[in-house]
Amino acid sequence: MVTEHMSPGDQLARSSCPCYQGKDSDQNITPETIAAFKKYNITHIISANSRANDETIKKTLKDAGITYTPLPVEDFHAATQDDFRQAWEAFTQHRGRGRTMITALQMYAQHERGQLATWTQADYAQNHVEDPTQEEALDALQQRLRAEPLPEPTAEQRSALLAGNFDGINCIAVLTALMEALYISKKPKLRARADLGSRQATPAPSPTKFDCERAQHILQTENVPVTCEKIKNIQLGVAFSNDLWSGSWDDIGATLEGPAGKAILHVATQPERGSHTWAKVDMQASFKKDEIEVTGLDTITLNAAGIFNPPWRLGGNGQNDQWQVQDIQIRADCADPGFEAHDNKLVGLNAWYGHPGGWFTQKLATKTVATFRVVPGDWGFSPPCAMIKELAYAFDLSDKFYGGTNDALSFTIGEGKEIPLGASVSRGFHTDGKINLKEIFGKDEVDIRDLKELKIFDNYSGGNGDQWAYQGMTFTATCAKVSKKMAMKKYQSVNAWVEHKADTQAAWTGPIIASDWLEVA
């Protein structure tokens, strides 16, 4: 049995052809052969014998219920790359010559879980690989596997990992594939995460669960802007329905909890129908820090308690009741200024809850009446990203009389190069275009936090230096790492008369901050 280099749960055995006496034609399948296969629970045979396509052998194995993959290779010859691939596909479906094929399958098994080692002649000799041409074929296989990206985790694997269900998942392979993808996309967040450390998967002695948890963490935060990996100033909002009898005689509270700790919040005392409350989390009291990971919260609970000596209201002391919640929201500031986080999954909840009641003091006890999961994928961010891969602009002059100009207009945004808008333009003039980020900023992706100022220039060389009616300018951008778009429309309606200033000065200037960028459909 071959166990070295194989994944847990894989069963691989190597054997010479049955009845082999030195010639491939010696092979034969006997009842004793079938009995041995069944004894060792062998359900799939891959044969590299040159007579592998023998019809008698095929029929005998088929009648015994054993899957058979013939890949004939002449003795002292090397299997082809296609032979290796077919053997691996057949092996994984039912999960060379024999020794060479076994080595190839071990390489594939390592590659599948992201741990392809460097195989040397000593490793080949240990597997009794017979010929230099076979070693060359295996060397070529190594090179090809190293050049291939690992397969992306399936939707089922992603869902299971996010739910914390690690059973049956090759977490080393998934983790390595995810980390490979992060490096290929050059996400700066990867370099910022000390807990990921390096591109390599967790060393073998570490518990498998740790690899699963690392893979889970990457999936949880893959759509989180690096600016919002940590959040602060957290608030929980609860809105009661405006329907009749949707208020309560009870004292309503809540908790926000998870790996970061637990925040105990007071929502409202005897809330009226249609009321809305934001309860602020005391970060230091709850979590012993001012900022927590965005993945640090995973549960919301609502609770209710009767009031022993309540403010006057119909119902009297300790009167419990049902109440209707319309919306539950979480909002927070991201650690990076200008970015906000929000979880609006429970907006439109419109559900009834209530204290279970009881005798005497039981009515006054605080009881949990509802529990909700907080899933990292439910968080939204404003702006939705920091890094953009596309940037476009639209510029307009007003249609006012004499609103045009004989001058040449241009603009800059951030530290980018000057971009021309037009010369000798009429009132009502409009122009738009896509900015070549590489040409203007010298890179393929730009951080919106670096786009701090918009400047419009008026070059009256060849013109009259006249005033013109600036209506406004807008920008749209496409996020680099997530499928989101946003717009900056802060200066859509400036409606100001502008004219040339000194040659080194902009005719008009407007500051830009991150929060000016809003997500659009």
Coordinates of N, CA and C in Angstrom, one line a residue, residues 70-272:
P70 N -7.3 1.1 -18.5 CA -6.1 0.7 -19.2 C -5.4 1.8 -19.8
L71 N -4.1 2.0 -19.5 CA -3.2 3.0 -20.1 C -1.9 2.3 -20.5
P72 N -1.9 1.6 -21.6 CA -0.8 0.8 -22.0 C 0.5 1.6 -22.3
V73 N 1.6 1.2 -21.7 CA 2.9 1.8 -21.9 C 3.9 0.6 -22.1
E74 N 4.7 0.8 -23.1 CA 5.8 -0.2 -23.4 C 6.8 -0.3 -22.3
D75 N 7.3 -1.4 -22.0 CA 8.3 -1.6 -20.9 C 9.5 -0.7 -21.2
F76 N 10.0 -0.1 -20.1 CA 11.2 0.8 -20.2 C 10.9 2.0 -21.1
H77 N 9.6 2.4 -21.2 CA 9.3 3.6 -21.8 C 8.5 4.5 -20.8
A78 N 8.4 5.7 -21.1 CA 7.7 6.6 -20.2 C 6.3 6.9 -20.6
A79 N 5.4 7.0 -19.6 CA 4.0 7.4 -19.9 C 4.0 8.8 -20.4
T80 N 3.0 9.2 -21.2 CA 2.9 10.5 -21.7 C 2.2 11.4 -20.6
Q81 N 2.3 12.7 -20.9 CA 1.6 13.6 -20.0 C 0.1 13.4 -20.0
D82 N -0.4 13.0 -21.1 CA -1.9 12.7 -21.2 C -2.2 11.4 -20.4
D83 N -1.2 10.5 -20.4 CA -1.4 9.2 -19.6 C -1.5 9.6 -18.1
F84 N -0.6 10.5 -17.7 CA -0.6 10.9 -16.3 C -2.0 11.6 -15.9
R85 N -2.4 12.5 -16.8 CA -3.7 13.1 -16.6 C -4.8 12.2 -16.5
Q86 N -4.9 11.2 -17.5 CA -6.0 10.3 -17.4 C -5.9 9.4 -16.2
A87 N -4.7 9.0 -15.8 CA -4.6 8.2 -14.6 C -5.1 8.9 -13.4
W88 N -4.8 10.2 -13.3 CA -5.2 11.0 -12.1 C -6.7 11.2 -12.1
E89 N -7.3 11.5 -13.3 CA -8.7 11.7 -13.4 C -9.4 10.4 -13.0
A90 N -8.9 9.3 -13.5 CA -9.5 8.0 -13.2 C -9.4 7.7 -11.7
F91 N -8.3 8.1 -11.1 CA -8.0 7.8 -9.7 C -9.0 8.7 -8.8
T92 N -9.1 10.0 -9.2 CA -10.0 10.8 -8.4 C -11.5 10.5 -8.6
Q93 N -11.8 10.0 -9.7 CA -13.2 9.6 -9.9 C -13.6 8.5 -9.0
H94 N -12.7 7.6 -8.8 CA -13.0 6.4 -8.0 C -12.2 6.4 -6.8
R95 N -11.7 7.4 -6.7 CA -10.8 7.6 -5.6 C -10.7 6.4 -4.7
G96 N 4.4 3.2 -12.5 CA 3.4 2.8 -13.3 C 3.9 2.1 -14.5
R97 N 4.9 3.2 -16.7 CA 4.6 1.9 -16.2 C 4.2 2.0 -14.7
G98 N 3.9 1.0 -13.9 CA 3.3 1.1 -12.6 C 4.0 2.0 -11.7
R99 N 5.3 1.8 -11.5 CA 6.0 2.6 -10.5 C 6.0 4.1 -10.9
T100 N 6.1 4.3 -12.2 CA 6.1 5.7 -12.7 C 4.7 6.3 -12.5
M101 N 3.7 5.5 -12.8 CA 2.3 6.0 -12.7 C 2.0 6.3 -11.2
I102 N 2.5 5.4 -10.3 CA 2.3 5.7 -8.9 C 2.9 7.0 -8.5
T103 N 4.1 7.2 -8.9 CA 4.8 8.5 -8.6 C 4.0 9.7 -9.2
A104 N 3.5 9.6 -10.4 CA 2.7 10.7 -11.0 C 1.4 10.9 -10.1
L105 N 0.8 9.8 -9.7 CA -0.4 10.0 -8.9 C -0.1 10.7 -7.5
Q106 N 1.1 10.3 -6.9 CA 1.5 11.0 -5.7 C 1.7 12.5 -5.9
M107 N 2.3 12.8 -7.1 CA 2.5 14.3 -7.4 C 1.2 15.0 -7.5
Y108 N 0.2 14.4 -8.2 CA -1.1 15.0 -8.4 C -1.7 15.1 -7.0
A109 N -1.6 14.1 -6.1 CA -2.2 14.2 -4.8 C -1.6 15.4 -4.0
Q110 N -0.3 15.5 -4.1 CA 0.3 16.7 -3.4 C -0.2 18.0 -4.0
H111 N -0.2 18.1 -5.3 CA -0.7 19.3 -6.0 C -2.1 19.6 -5.6
E112 N -2.9 18.6 -5.5 CA -4.4 18.9 -5.2 C -4.5 19.5 -3.9
R113 N -3.7 19.2 -2.9 CA -3.8 19.8 -1.6 C -2.8 20.9 -1.3
G114 N -2.1 21.4 -2.4 CA -1.3 22.6 -2.3 C 0.1 22.3 -1.7
Q115 N 0.6 21.1 -1.8 CA 1.8 20.7 -1.1 C 2.8 20.0 -2.0
L116 N 2.8 20.4 -3.3 CA 3.7 19.7 -4.2 C 5.2 19.9 -3.9
A117 N 5.8 18.8 -3.5 CA 7.2 18.8 -3.1 C 8.1 18.8 -4.3
T118 N 9.4 19.1 -4.2 CA 10.4 18.9 -5.2 C 10.9 17.5 -5.3
W119 N 10.5 16.8 -6.3 CA 10.9 15.3 -6.4 C 12.3 15.3 -7.0
T120 N 13.2 14.5 -6.4 CA 14.5 14.3 -6.9 C 14.7 12.9 -7.4
Q121 N 15.9 12.6 -7.9 CA 16.3 11.3 -8.4 C 16.2 10.3 -7.2
A122 N 16.6 10.8 -6.0 CA 16.5 9.9 -4.8 C 15.0 9.5 -4.6
D123 N 14.1 10.4 -4.7 CA 12.7 10.1 -4.5 C 12.2 9.1 -5.6
Y124 N 12.7 9.3 -6.8 CA 12.3 8.4 -7.9 C 12.8 7.0 -7.6
A125 N 14.1 6.9 -7.1 CA 14.7 5.6 -6.8 C 14.0 4.9 -5.7
Q126 N 13.5 5.7 -4.7 CA 12.7 5.1 -3.6 C 11.4 4.4 -4.2
N127 N 10.9 5.0 -5.3 CA 9.7 4.4 -5.9 C 10.0 3.4 -7.0
H128 N 11.4 3.1 -7.1 CA 11.8 2.1 -8.1 C 11.5 2.5 -9.6
V129 N 11.5 3.8 -9.8 CA 11.3 4.3 -11.2 C 12.5 3.7 -12.0
E130 N 12.2 3.2 -13.2 CA 13.2 2.3 -13.9 C 14.1 2.9 -14.8
D131 N 13.8 4.1 -15.4 CA 14.5 4.5 -16.6 C 14.6 6.0 -16.6
P132 N 15.7 6.5 -17.2 CA 15.9 8.0 -17.3 C 14.8 8.7 -18.1
T133 N 14.2 8.0 -19.1 CA 13.1 8.7 -19.8 C 11.9 8.8 -18.9
Q134 N 11.7 7.9 -18.0 CA 10.6 8.0 -17.1 C 10.8 9.1 -16.1
E135 N 12.1 9.3 -15.6 CA 12.4 10.4 -14.8 C 12.2 11.7 -15.5
E136 N 12.5 11.8 -16.8 CA 12.3 13.0 -17.5 C 10.8 13.3 -17.6
A137 N 10.0 12.3 -17.8 CA 8.6 12.5 -17.9 C 8.0 13.0 -16.6
L138 N 8.5 12.5 -15.5 CA 8.0 12.9 -14.2 C 8.5 14.3 -13.9
D139 N 9.7 14.7 -14.3 CA 10.2 16.1 -14.1 C 9.3 17.0 -14.9
A140 N 9.0 16.6 -16.1 CA 8.1 17.5 -16.9 C 6.7 17.6 -16.3
L141 N 6.2 16.6 -15.6 CA 5.0 16.6 -14.9 C 5.0 17.6 -13.8
Q142 N 6.2 17.5 -13.0 CA 6.4 18.5 -11.9 C 6.3 19.9 -12.4
Q143 N 7.0 20.2 -13.5 CA 7.0 21.6 -14.0 C 5.6 22.0 -14.4
R144 N 4.9 21.1 -15.1 CA 3.5 21.5 -15.5 C 2.6 21.7 -14.4
L145 N 2.7 20.9 -13.3 CA 1.8 21.1 -12.2 C 2.1 22.4 -11.4
R146 N 3.4 22.7 -11.4 CA 3.8 24.0 -10.7 C 3.2 25.2 -11.4
A147 N 3.1 25.1 -12.7 CA 2.6 26.2 -13.5 C 1.1 26.3 -13.5
E148 N 0.4 25.3 -13.0 CA -1.0 25.3 -13.0 C -1.6 25.9 -11.8
P149 N -2.5 26.8 -11.8 CA -3.2 27.3 -10.6 C -4.0 26.2 -10.0
L150 N -4.1 26.3 -8.6 CA -4.9 25.3 -7.9 C -6.4 25.6 -8.3
P151 N -7.2 24.5 -8.3 CA -8.6 24.8 -8.6 C -9.3 25.6 -7.5
E152 N -10.1 26.5 -8.0 CA -10.9 27.4 -7.1 C -11.8 26.5 -6.2
P153 N -12.0 26.9 -4.9 CA -13.0 26.2 -4.1 C -14.4 26.2 -4.7
T154 N -15.1 25.1 -4.6 CA -16.4 25.1 -5.2 C -17.4 25.9 -4.4
A155 N -18.5 26.1 -4.9 CA -19.6 26.9 -4.2 C -20.0 26.1 -2.9
E156 N -20.0 24.8 -3.0 CA -20.4 24.0 -1.9 C -19.3 24.1 -0.8
Q157 N -18.0 24.1 -1.2 CA -17.0 24.2 -0.2 C -17.0 25.6 0.5
R158 N -17.2 26.6 -0.3 CA -17.3 27.9 0.2 C -18.4 28.0 1.3
S159 N -19.6 27.5 0.9 CA -20.7 27.6 1.8 C -20.5 26.8 3.1
A160 N -19.9 25.6 3.0 CA -19.6 24.8 4.1 C -18.6 25.5 5.0
L161 N -17.5 26.1 4.5 CA -16.5 26.8 5.3 C -17.1 28.0 6.0
L162 N -17.9 28.7 5.3 CA -18.5 29.9 5.9 C -19.4 29.5 7.0
A163 N -20.0 28.4 6.9 CA -20.9 27.9 8.0 C -20.2 27.2 9.1
G164 N -18.9 27.0 8.9 CA -18.1 26.4 10.0 C -18.2 24.9 9.9
N165 N -18.6 24.3 8.8 CA -18.7 22.9 8.6 C -17.5 22.4 7.8
F166 N -16.5 21.9 8.5 CA -15.2 21.5 7.9 C -15.2 20.0 7.5
D167 N -16.2 19.3 7.8 CA -16.1 17.8 7.5 C -16.0 17.6 6.0
G168 N -15.1 16.7 5.6 CA -15.0 16.3 4.2 C -14.3 17.3 3.3
I169 N -13.7 18.4 3.9 CA -13.1 19.4 3.0 C -11.6 19.3 3.2
N170 N -10.9 19.3 2.1 CA -9.4 19.3 2.1 C -9.0 20.8 2.3
C171 N -8.9 21.2 3.6 CA -8.7 22.6 3.9 C -7.3 23.1 3.5
I172 N -6.3 22.2 3.5 CA -5.0 22.6 3.1 C -5.1 23.1 1.6
A173 N -5.7 22.3 0.8 CA -5.8 22.6 -0.6 C -6.6 23.9 -0.8
V174 N -7.8 24.0 -0.1 CA -8.6 25.2 -0.3 C -7.8 26.5 0.2
L175 N -7.2 26.3 1.4 CA -6.4 27.5 1.9 C -5.3 27.9 0.9
T176 N -4.6 26.9 0.4 CA -3.5 27.3 -0.5 C -4.0 28.0 -1.8
A177 N -5.1 27.5 -2.3 CA -5.8 28.1 -3.5 C -6.2 29.5 -3.2
L178 N -6.8 29.7 -2.0 CA -7.2 31.1 -1.7 C -6.1 32.0 -1.5
M179 N -5.0 31.5 -0.9 CA -3.8 32.4 -0.7 C -3.1 32.7 -2.0
E180 N -3.1 31.6 -2.9 CA -2.6 31.8 -4.3 C -3.4 32.9 -5.0
A181 N -4.7 32.9 -4.9 CA -5.5 33.8 -5.6 C -5.3 35.2 -5.0
L182 N -5.1 35.3 -3.7 CA -4.8 36.6 -3.1 C -3.5 37.2 -3.6
Y183 N -2.5 36.4 -3.8 CA -1.2 36.9 -4.3 C -1.3 37.3 -5.8
I184 N -2.0 36.5 -6.6 CA -2.2 36.8 -8.0 C -2.9 38.1 -8.2
S185 N -3.9 38.4 -7.3 CA -4.6 39.6 -7.5 C -3.9 40.8 -6.8
K186 N -2.8 40.5 -6.1 CA -2.0 41.5 -5.4 C -2.8 42.3 -4.4
K187 N -3.6 41.6 -3.6 CA -4.4 42.3 -2.6 C -3.4 42.8 -1.6
P188 N -3.4 44.1 -1.3 CA -2.6 44.7 -0.2 C -3.0 44.1 1.1
K189 N -4.3 43.8 1.3 CA -4.7 43.3 2.6 C -4.0 42.1 3.0
L190 N -3.5 41.2 2.1 CA -2.8 40.0 2.5 C -1.6 40.3 3.2
R191 N -0.8 41.4 2.7 CA 0.4 41.7 3.3 C 0.2 42.3 4.7
A192 N -1.0 42.8 4.9 CA -1.3 43.5 6.2 C -1.7 42.5 7.3
R193 N -2.0 41.3 6.9 CA -2.5 40.4 7.9 C -1.4 39.5 8.4
A194 N -1.1 39.8 9.6 CA 0.0 39.0 10.2 C -0.4 37.6 10.5
D195 N -1.7 37.3 10.6 CA -2.1 36.0 11.0 C -2.0 35.0 9.7
L196 N -1.9 35.6 8.5 CA -1.7 34.7 7.4 C -0.2 34.5 7.1
G197 N 0.5 35.5 7.4 CA 2.0 35.3 7.4 C 2.6 35.1 6.1
S198 N 2.4 34.0 5.4 CA 3.1 33.7 4.2 C 2.2 33.0 3.2
R199 N 2.7 32.7 2.0 CA 1.9 32.1 1.0 C 1.7 30.6 1.3
Q200 N 2.6 30.0 2.1 CA 2.5 28.6 2.4 C 1.4 28.2 3.3
A201 N 0.8 27.1 3.0 CA -0.3 26.6 3.9 C 0.4 26.2 5.2
T202 N -0.5 26.0 6.2 CA 0.0 25.7 7.6 C 0.9 24.5 7.5
P203 N 2.0 24.5 8.2 CA 2.8 23.3 8.3 C 2.1 22.1 8.8
A204 N 2.5 20.9 8.3 CA 1.8 19.6 8.5 C 1.5 19.4 10.0
P205 N 2.4 19.7 10.9 CA 2.1 19.3 12.3 C 0.9 20.1 12.9
S206 N 0.6 21.2 12.3 CA -0.5 22.0 12.9 C -1.9 21.3 12.7
P207 N -2.8 21.5 13.6 CA -4.1 20.8 13.4 C -4.8 21.2 12.1
T208 N -5.5 20.2 11.5 CA -6.2 20.5 10.3 C -7.2 21.6 10.5
K209 N -7.8 21.7 11.7 CA -8.8 22.7 11.9 C -8.3 24.1 11.7
F210 N -7.0 24.3 12.0 CA -6.4 25.6 11.9 C -6.4 26.0 10.4
D211 N -6.1 25.1 9.5 CA -6.1 25.4 8.1 C -7.5 25.8 7.7
C212 N -8.5 25.0 8.2 CA -9.9 25.3 7.9 C -10.3 26.7 8.4
E213 N -9.9 27.1 9.6 CA -10.3 28.4 10.2 C -9.6 29.5 9.4
R214 N -8.4 29.3 8.9 CA -7.7 30.3 8.1 C -8.4 30.5 6.8
A215 N -8.8 29.4 6.2 CA -9.5 29.5 4.9 C -10.9 30.2 5.1
Q216 N -11.5 29.8 6.2 CA -12.8 30.5 6.6 C -12.6 32.0 6.7
H217 N -11.6 32.4 7.4 CA -11.3 33.8 7.6 C -11.1 34.5 6.3
I218 N -10.4 33.9 5.4 CA -10.2 34.6 4.1 C -11.5 34.8 3.3
L219 N -12.3 33.7 3.4 CA -13.6 33.8 2.7 C -14.5 34.8 3.3
Q220 N -14.5 34.9 4.7 CA -15.3 35.9 5.4 C -14.9 37.3 5.0
T221 N -13.7 37.5 4.8 CA -13.2 38.9 4.6 C -12.8 39.2 3.2
E222 N -13.1 38.3 2.2 CA -12.6 38.6 0.8 C -13.2 39.8 0.2
N223 N -14.4 40.1 0.6 CA -15.1 41.3 0.0 C -15.1 42.5 1.0
V224 N -14.3 42.4 2.0 CA -14.2 43.5 3.0 C -13.0 44.4 2.6
P225 N -13.3 45.7 2.4 CA -12.2 46.6 2.0 C -11.1 46.6 3.1
V226 N -9.9 46.7 2.7 CA -8.8 46.7 3.7 C -9.1 47.8 4.8
T227 N -9.7 48.9 4.3 CA -10.0 50.0 5.2 C -11.0 49.7 6.3
C228 N -11.8 48.6 6.1 CA -12.9 48.2 7.1 C -12.7 46.9 7.7
E229 N -11.4 46.4 7.7 CA -11.2 45.1 8.4 C -11.4 45.2 9.9
K230 N -11.3 46.5 10.4 CA -11.6 46.8 11.8 C -12.7 47.9 11.8
I231 N -13.5 47.8 12.8 CA -14.6 48.7 13.0 C -14.7 49.3 14.4
K232 N -15.3 50.4 14.5 CA -15.4 51.1 15.9 C -16.7 51.9 15.9
N233 N -17.0 52.4 17.1 CA -18.3 53.2 17.2 C -19.5 52.4 16.8
I234 N -19.6 51.2 17.2 CA -20.7 50.3 16.8 C -22.0 50.7 17.4
Q235 N -23.1 50.7 16.6 CA -24.4 51.0 17.1 C -25.4 49.9 16.6
L236 N -26.4 49.6 17.4 CA -27.5 48.7 17.0 C -28.8 49.5 17.0
G237 N -29.4 49.4 15.8 CA -30.7 50.1 15.7 C -31.9 49.1 15.7
V238 N -32.9 49.5 16.4 CA -34.1 48.7 16.5 C -35.3 49.6 16.2
A239 N -36.1 49.3 15.2 CA -37.3 50.1 14.8 C -38.5 49.2 15.1
F240 N -39.4 49.8 15.8 CA -40.7 49.1 16.1 C -41.7 49.4 15.0
S241 N -42.5 48.5 14.7 CA -43.5 48.7 13.6 C -44.5 49.7 14.1
N242 N -45.1 50.4 13.1 CA -46.2 51.4 13.4 C -47.6 50.8 13.4
D243 N -47.6 49.5 13.3 CA -48.9 48.8 13.3 C -49.5 48.9 14.8
L244 N -50.8 48.8 14.9 CA -51.4 48.9 16.2 C -50.9 47.8 17.1
W245 N -50.7 48.2 18.4 CA -50.2 47.3 19.4 C -48.8 46.7 19.2
S246 N -48.0 47.5 18.4 CA -46.6 47.0 18.1 C -45.6 47.5 19.2
G247 N -46.1 48.4 20.1 CA -45.2 48.8 21.1 C -45.2 47.8 22.3
S248 N -44.6 48.1 23.4 CA -44.5 47.1 24.5 C -44.6 47.8 25.9
W249 N -45.0 47.0 26.9 CA -45.0 47.5 28.3 C -43.7 47.1 28.9
D250 N -42.9 46.3 28.2 CA -41.6 45.7 28.8 C -40.4 46.6 28.6
D251 N -39.4 46.2 29.3 CA -38.0 46.8 29.0 C -37.3 46.0 28.0
I252 N -36.9 46.6 26.9 CA -36.4 45.8 25.8 C -34.9 46.1 25.7
G253 N -34.1 45.0 25.6 CA -32.7 45.0 25.5 C -32.1 44.2 24.4
A254 N -30.8 44.2 24.2 CA -30.2 43.4 23.1 C -28.8 43.1 23.5
T255 N -28.2 42.1 22.8 CA -26.7 41.9 22.9 C -26.2 41.8 21.5
L256 N -24.9 42.2 21.4 CA -24.1 42.0 20.2 C -22.9 41.2 20.7
E257 N -22.7 40.0 20.1 CA -21.6 39.2 20.6 C -20.9 38.4 19.6
G258 N -19.8 37.8 19.9 CA -19.0 37.0 18.9 C -17.6 36.8 19.5
P259 N -16.7 36.4 18.6 CA -15.3 36.2 19.0 C -14.7 37.4 19.7
A260 N -15.1 38.6 19.4 CA -14.6 39.8 20.0 C -15.0 40.0 21.5
G261 N -16.1 39.4 21.9 CA -16.7 39.6 23.2 C -18.2 39.8 23.1
K262 N -18.7 40.5 24.2 CA -20.2 40.6 24.3 C -20.5 42.0 24.7
A263 N -21.4 42.7 24.0 CA -21.9 44.0 24.4 C -23.4 43.8 24.8
I264 N -23.7 44.3 26.0 CA -25.1 44.3 26.5 C -25.7 45.7 26.4
L265 N -26.8 45.8 25.7 CA -27.4 47.1 25.3 C -28.8 47.2 25.8
H266 N -29.1 48.4 26.2 CA -30.5 48.8 26.5 C -31.1 49.4 25.3
V267 N -32.2 48.9 24.8 CA -32.8 49.4 23.6 C -33.9 50.5 24.0
A268 N -34.9 50.1 24.7 CA -36.0 51.1 25.1 C -36.8 50.6 26.2
T269 N -37.3 51.5 27.0 CA -38.2 51.2 28.1 C -39.6 51.5 27.6
Q270 N -40.5 50.5 27.6 CA -41.9 50.7 27.1 C -41.9 51.4 25.8
P271 N -41.3 50.9 24.7 CA -41.3 51.6 23.4 C -42.7 51.8 22.8
E272 N -42.9 52.9 22.3 CA -44.1 53.2 21.5 C -44.1 52.6 20.1

